[in-house]
Amino acid sequence: MNIASVIVDVPAMKIDRPFDYLIPEQWIGRIKPGMRVVVPFGPRKIQGFVVELKEEAEVSKLKAIHEPMDLIPVLNRELLELGHWMTDKTLCFKISAFQSMLPAAMKAKYEKIFVLRNDLTFLPLDLQPYFERNGRLYWKTAEAENLLTLLQKQVDNRNLEVVYNVKAKGKKKTVRKYYLAFDKAKIEEIKESLGNAVKQREVLEYFASLEAGARLASKDIVESIGVSSSTLKTLVEKGLIIEKQEEIYRDPYENRNFAQTKPFQLTSLQEQAIKPILHNVEENSFKTFLLYGVTGSGKTEIYLQSIQRVLEKGKEAIVLVPEISLTPQMVNRFKGRFGNEVAVMHSGLSIGEKYDEWRKIQRKEVKVVVGARSAIFAPFENIGIIIIDEEHETSYKQEENPRYHARDVAIYRGQYHQCPVILGSATPSLESFARSQKGVYQLLTINKRMNAGEMPPVTIVDMREELRKGNRSMFSVDLFEKIQDRMEKKEQTVLFLNRRGHSSFVMCRDCGFVLQCPHCDISLTYHRFSNGMKCHYCGYEDVVPKTCPECESEHIRYFGTGTQKVEEELTKLLPEARIIRMDVDTTSRKGSHEKLLKAFGDGKADILLGTQMIAKGLDFPNITLVGVLSADTMLHLPDFRAAEKTFQLLTQVSGRAGRHKLPGEVVIQTYTPEHYSVELAADQDYDRFYEREMMMRKMGSYPPFYYITLITVSHEDLLKLVNIAEKMTDFIKARLSPQTITLGPVASPIPRIKNRYRYQCLVKYKREPNLEATLKTLLEQYEKQYTSEGLSISIDVNPYMMM
Ligand code: ADP
Ligand code: ZN
Ligand code: ZN
């Protein structure tokens, strides 16, 4: 097999297929599917993935592969197939599907280099110095020195060539190790030959005292016997010891001790839930389970014990956890049970660390991976279980190409490996719960908390009422008194600010003017730290105006309740309170999230104040009060999942109180106490919420009753855009079945971002066999017609972001 089919790194519709290349003689039998190669493509050399080997090619004159980038495949057969499947399902390019499965460190960067092809003297005099040393010149340097046109001529007359160097990022970390170059038995003899070189003799003696074949890092030797590294060097030069670079892993959890934990005796409810899972593990058969259990009901213990059985069978496990709940506490539970068998993947790791974790999996040095979304692509080959915790989290959907949902990939891989897939949640997504009602997923329910803990009582406070009573503060009387009470009792309070869609903006109190981004149709966010305004879409920054640009009033000031503002007010009202604030500003530095949580856990603060990120995973015995400052900010987003998201969030937050011995309580402040998502979250009544929400979805023809696909087009020229959007919608309508609903085109909820206008078209369907083909054709047609004109099209199948 001397021909390789390669998917090349050119993201364009007409190139999104394999191209055949000849494998050079010396690489035949060594280049395999799943390896990356550098191939010539047009005038360039680019990267590609080998997807297949074959004897015969479709065309006759083939170019040869330039060189391999990997010596072993980085994608196995299953992942290659998965890539093709993802391409069909999400309408992405094959190349992006493959690349998304690899750690960022492996997404190689190109470096362009001019390389001398003839003798140096063929070059004009002023260019010669640049090539004197090694016959190469970096494109970047040439660009900086303004040489490109000069060089261009030399490329034309073939004195120079431009080479695309693919530079691998994420270097392996190595350490120098030393070991004896001879048999340990001869040590006395050789020692004598060293005469009175005392230090060198000491080193050999030290090796003699260790077991045969011992390899030591220079640091170990230097520290143990106090010789200098130059002694080691001399011994290496004499050929008595050997120096070798050995790879070490950067283990982000290296210096921590994991107290070994033992499996609990399961409660009878847990027993009932785990039994069907273990059955499928034993039988090696695929099934998707929905593990529906309130927070604290012992779901994680079920995961752990299921994994244990999987490991006993010699198989591997993937556990997905949302990024924000991938806290050290969470990781410790897995490391505590399975120790070094566990790899951890999340965005807090450096690129190099992630790469190391990935390679542990690839080399079969670990059996369990715990990670955020992309860990679903872990290159295991013998998977025995896949678990998705908090399955309702929308962060499992990737919001850029490829727009895959980890749940779908999990089910694909579960089928491939014939193993159970477990979706766990206290508030399952409507889609998943509906599937469990239809028997597509098997429902496993645990309806009681561990520790026989009751769910905490919840009070709803109507903030409109507070205002009528003259309370203009962001704290209701009730909540404020309760905070004071906890401070006296030395118990802890968590205050939760639902910030999404509610950032602080600047508004004129006289005329109502709101400061907007000049490039995007959204209001600018006020940042206290820099005392400036910032656009969260394009990064535009401005100073806060002293007077209203509209009416020149001086009563222009920032509004809304950012965490900083809450902290300020709280400090004013309760000067003695010790407050820890957690939001994107205070947790952006690596490890700070962990530090703040630890401080709170250690009782170094009375109040933890934060955004979404504190809704999860918090589990401290001293928290007895949870306050939600504004429950309904998310309700008014133009998103059919707004009620679902509100319900999930409120339920999650409420679950943070009273998880241990001390009883807890929850106060929810809202302007819409009558909304069912607020009411039912207060009652912790998922089942009734499900019923209500299903009715709404049915009425609106939304998921899970219909599938939806969102097509967004954007362009700088509004008239042109509207014209194109209309034609596109007509094109789609004409090709889909009459039962399918095609809405639009209309302006997107955010009608302009970065000076580009945005229009959308929403397709709702129950069964639409023509959809994939129609959208593909659409992309092809418009790519040809419009890329040059600056149109962009994005297609999101099963979207989670409706903006
Ligand atoms: P969930 O994942 O549903 O939120 P957890 O698995 O975290 O629930 O369980 C809640 C608490 O109960 C944890 O502290 C856990 O260690 C403990 N726990 C779980 N199962 C048992 C059991 N069978 N016996 C005793 N304690 C348990
Ligand atoms: Zn004004
Ligand atoms: Zn902007």
PDB file of N, CA and C in Angstrom, residues 191-235:
ATOM      1  N   LYS A 191      36.899   1.481  39.872  1.00  0.00           N
ATOM      2  CA  LYS A 191      37.148   2.517  40.874  1.00  0.00           C
ATOM      3  C   LYS A 191      38.660   2.681  41.082  1.00  0.00           C
ATOM      4  N   GLU A 192      39.364   1.555  41.128  1.00  0.00           N
ATOM      5  CA  GLU A 192      40.807   1.595  41.334  1.00  0.00           C
ATOM      6  C   GLU A 192      41.487   2.366  40.211  1.00  0.00           C
ATOM      7  N   SER A 193      40.971   2.169  39.003  1.00  0.00           N
ATOM      8  CA  SER A 193      41.589   2.830  37.854  1.00  0.00           C
ATOM      9  C   SER A 193      41.469   4.350  37.914  1.00  0.00           C
ATOM     10  N   LEU A 194      40.612   4.832  38.778  1.00  0.00           N
ATOM     11  CA  LEU A 194      40.437   6.275  38.860  1.00  0.00           C
ATOM     12  C   LEU A 194      41.479   6.956  39.743  1.00  0.00           C
ATOM     13  N   GLY A 195      42.301   6.113  40.406  1.00  0.00           N
ATOM     14  CA  GLY A 195      43.361   6.682  41.241  1.00  0.00           C
ATOM     15  C   GLY A 195      42.790   7.528  42.355  1.00  0.00           C
ATOM     16  N   ASN A 196      43.309   8.754  42.509  1.00  0.00           N
ATOM     17  CA  ASN A 196      42.852   9.558  43.633  1.00  0.00           C
ATOM     18  C   ASN A 196      41.823  10.627  43.260  1.00  0.00           C
ATOM     19  N   ALA A 197      41.080  10.372  42.194  1.00  0.00           N
ATOM     20  CA  ALA A 197      39.968  11.267  41.860  1.00  0.00           C
ATOM     21  C   ALA A 197      38.810  10.956  42.806  1.00  0.00           C
ATOM     22  N   VAL A 198      38.909  11.553  44.004  1.00  0.00           N
ATOM     23  CA  VAL A 198      38.019  11.164  45.101  1.00  0.00           C
ATOM     24  C   VAL A 198      36.538  11.323  44.756  1.00  0.00           C
ATOM     25  N   LYS A 199      36.216  12.487  44.239  1.00  0.00           N
ATOM     26  CA  LYS A 199      34.802  12.774  43.952  1.00  0.00           C
ATOM     27  C   LYS A 199      34.226  11.772  42.955  1.00  0.00           C
ATOM     28  N   GLN A 200      35.035  11.480  41.932  1.00  0.00           N
ATOM     29  CA  GLN A 200      34.547  10.540  40.931  1.00  0.00           C
ATOM     30  C   GLN A 200      34.343   9.165  41.537  1.00  0.00           C
ATOM     31  N   ARG A 201      35.261   8.774  42.432  1.00  0.00           N
ATOM     32  CA  ARG A 201      35.117   7.475  43.100  1.00  0.00           C
ATOM     33  C   ARG A 201      33.848   7.451  43.947  1.00  0.00           C
ATOM     34  N   GLU A 202      33.579   8.578  44.573  1.00  0.00           N
ATOM     35  CA  GLU A 202      32.383   8.641  45.409  1.00  0.00           C
ATOM     36  C   GLU A 202      31.107   8.387  44.600  1.00  0.00           C
ATOM     37  N   VAL A 203      31.098   8.953  43.411  1.00  0.00           N
ATOM     38  CA  VAL A 203      29.908   8.763  42.572  1.00  0.00           C
ATOM     39  C   VAL A 203      29.728   7.285  42.260  1.00  0.00           C
ATOM     40  N   LEU A 204      30.836   6.635  41.897  1.00  0.00           N
ATOM     41  CA  LEU A 204      30.729   5.215  41.570  1.00  0.00           C
ATOM     42  C   LEU A 204      30.310   4.402  42.793  1.00  0.00           C
ATOM     43  N   GLU A 205      30.848   4.771  43.951  1.00  0.00           N
ATOM     44  CA  GLU A 205      30.468   4.077  45.181  1.00  0.00           C
ATOM     45  C   GLU A 205      28.975   4.218  45.444  1.00  0.00           C
ATOM     46  N   TYR A 206      28.511   5.437  45.161  1.00  0.00           N
ATOM     47  CA  TYR A 206      27.089   5.693  45.390  1.00  0.00           C
ATOM     48  C   TYR A 206      26.246   4.776  44.513  1.00  0.00           C
ATOM     49  N   PHE A 207      26.670   4.664  43.240  1.00  0.00           N
ATOM     50  CA  PHE A 207      25.940   3.753  42.347  1.00  0.00           C
ATOM     51  C   PHE A 207      26.042   2.322  42.850  1.00  0.00           C
ATOM     52  N   ALA A 208      27.209   1.975  43.409  1.00  0.00           N
ATOM     53  CA  ALA A 208      27.410   0.614  43.902  1.00  0.00           C
ATOM     54  C   ALA A 208      26.437   0.294  45.025  1.00  0.00           C
ATOM     55  N   SER A 209      26.055   1.328  45.786  1.00  0.00           N
ATOM     56  CA  SER A 209      25.174   1.093  46.929  1.00  0.00           C
ATOM     57  C   SER A 209      23.708   0.939  46.485  1.00  0.00           C
ATOM     58  N   LEU A 210      23.433   1.258  45.224  1.00  0.00           N
ATOM     59  CA  LEU A 210      22.048   1.164  44.747  1.00  0.00           C
ATOM     60  C   LEU A 210      21.838  -0.139  43.987  1.00  0.00           C
ATOM     61  N   GLU A 211      20.595  -0.412  43.672  1.00  0.00           N
ATOM     62  CA  GLU A 211      20.359  -1.640  42.921  1.00  0.00           C
ATOM     63  C   GLU A 211      20.864  -1.465  41.491  1.00  0.00           C
ATOM     64  N   ALA A 212      21.173  -2.601  40.851  1.00  0.00           N
ATOM     65  CA  ALA A 212      21.734  -2.548  39.504  1.00  0.00           C
ATOM     66  C   ALA A 212      20.782  -1.846  38.557  1.00  0.00           C
ATOM     67  N   GLY A 213      21.346  -1.046  37.648  1.00  0.00           N
ATOM     68  CA  GLY A 213      20.530  -0.382  36.630  1.00  0.00           C
ATOM     69  C   GLY A 213      19.854   0.895  37.096  1.00  0.00           C
ATOM     70  N   ALA A 214      20.174   1.336  38.308  1.00  0.00           N
ATOM     71  CA  ALA A 214      19.518   2.545  38.827  1.00  0.00           C
ATOM     72  C   ALA A 214      19.816   3.750  37.946  1.00  0.00           C
ATOM     73  N   ARG A 215      18.803   4.564  37.712  1.00  0.00           N
ATOM     74  CA  ARG A 215      18.972   5.798  36.940  1.00  0.00           C
ATOM     75  C   ARG A 215      18.674   6.973  37.844  1.00  0.00           C
ATOM     76  N   LEU A 216      19.598   7.901  37.920  1.00  0.00           N
ATOM     77  CA  LEU A 216      19.419   9.018  38.838  1.00  0.00           C
ATOM     78  C   LEU A 216      19.474  10.354  38.113  1.00  0.00           C
ATOM     79  N   ALA A 217      18.644  11.259  38.585  1.00  0.00           N
ATOM     80  CA  ALA A 217      18.717  12.615  38.053  1.00  0.00           C
ATOM     81  C   ALA A 217      19.935  13.288  38.667  1.00  0.00           C
ATOM     82  N   SER A 218      20.506  14.231  37.942  1.00  0.00           N
ATOM     83  CA  SER A 218      21.726  14.870  38.435  1.00  0.00           C
ATOM     84  C   SER A 218      21.467  15.503  39.801  1.00  0.00           C
ATOM     85  N   LYS A 219      20.277  16.053  39.959  1.00  0.00           N
ATOM     86  CA  LYS A 219      19.903  16.687  41.218  1.00  0.00           C
ATOM     87  C   LYS A 219      20.012  15.687  42.381  1.00  0.00           C
ATOM     88  N   ASP A 220      19.551  14.445  42.150  1.00  0.00           N
ATOM     89  CA  ASP A 220      19.581  13.434  43.203  1.00  0.00           C
ATOM     90  C   ASP A 220      21.014  13.140  43.632  1.00  0.00           C
ATOM     91  N   ILE A 221      21.896  13.003  42.634  1.00  0.00           N
ATOM     92  CA  ILE A 221      23.288  12.671  42.943  1.00  0.00           C
ATOM     93  C   ILE A 221      23.958  13.829  43.678  1.00  0.00           C
ATOM     94  N   VAL A 222      23.755  14.998  43.106  1.00  0.00           N
ATOM     95  CA  VAL A 222      24.394  16.175  43.680  1.00  0.00           C
ATOM     96  C   VAL A 222      23.953  16.358  45.136  1.00  0.00           C
ATOM     97  N   GLU A 223      22.647  16.198  45.368  1.00  0.00           N
ATOM     98  CA  GLU A 223      22.147  16.402  46.724  1.00  0.00           C
ATOM     99  C   GLU A 223      22.537  15.289  47.688  1.00  0.00           C
ATOM    100  N   SER A 224      22.633  14.060  47.191  1.00  0.00           N
ATOM    101  CA  SER A 224      22.920  12.941  48.094  1.00  0.00           C
ATOM    102  C   SER A 224      24.365  12.911  48.530  1.00  0.00           C
ATOM    103  N   ILE A 225      25.320  13.142  47.579  1.00  0.00           N
ATOM    104  CA  ILE A 225      26.714  12.995  47.980  1.00  0.00           C
ATOM    105  C   ILE A 225      27.530  14.267  47.840  1.00  0.00           C
ATOM    106  N   GLY A 226      26.870  15.327  47.422  1.00  0.00           N
ATOM    107  CA  GLY A 226      27.549  16.619  47.407  1.00  0.00           C
ATOM    108  C   GLY A 226      28.687  16.731  46.417  1.00  0.00           C
ATOM    109  N   VAL A 227      28.545  16.096  45.255  1.00  0.00           N
ATOM    110  CA  VAL A 227      29.548  16.333  44.215  1.00  0.00           C
ATOM    111  C   VAL A 227      28.992  17.368  43.247  1.00  0.00           C
ATOM    112  N   SER A 228      29.855  17.974  42.465  1.00  0.00           N
ATOM    113  CA  SER A 228      29.347  18.984  41.539  1.00  0.00           C
ATOM    114  C   SER A 228      28.980  18.312  40.219  1.00  0.00           C
ATOM    115  N   SER A 229      28.227  19.020  39.405  1.00  0.00           N
ATOM    116  CA  SER A 229      27.807  18.400  38.148  1.00  0.00           C
ATOM    117  C   SER A 229      28.979  18.257  37.184  1.00  0.00           C
ATOM    118  N   SER A 230      30.061  19.006  37.446  1.00  0.00           N
ATOM    119  CA  SER A 230      31.210  18.835  36.545  1.00  0.00           C
ATOM    120  C   SER A 230      31.869  17.467  36.756  1.00  0.00           C
ATOM    121  N   THR A 231      31.775  16.935  37.983  1.00  0.00           N
ATOM    122  CA  THR A 231      32.274  15.586  38.238  1.00  0.00           C
ATOM    123  C   THR A 231      31.524  14.584  37.370  1.00  0.00           C
ATOM    124  N   LEU A 232      30.192  14.778  37.311  1.00  0.00           N
ATOM    125  CA  LEU A 232      29.371  13.882  36.500  1.00  0.00           C
ATOM    126  C   LEU A 232      29.786  13.976  35.038  1.00  0.00           C
ATOM    127  N   LYS A 233      30.038  15.222  34.638  1.00  0.00           N
ATOM    128  CA  LYS A 233      30.404  15.448  33.248  1.00  0.00           C
ATOM    129  C   LYS A 233      31.701  14.701  32.903  1.00  0.00           C
ATOM    130  N   THR A 234      32.684  14.785  33.814  1.00  0.00           N
ATOM    131  CA  THR A 234      33.956  14.101  33.591  1.00  0.00           C
ATOM    132  C   THR A 234      33.739  12.592  33.452  1.00  0.00           C
ATOM    133  N   LEU A 235      32.894  12.057  34.331  1.00  0.00           N
ATOM    134  CA  LEU A 235      32.635  10.616  34.273  1.00  0.00           C
ATOM    135  C   LEU A 235      31.954  10.222  32.961  1.00  0.00           C
TER     136      LEU A 235
END
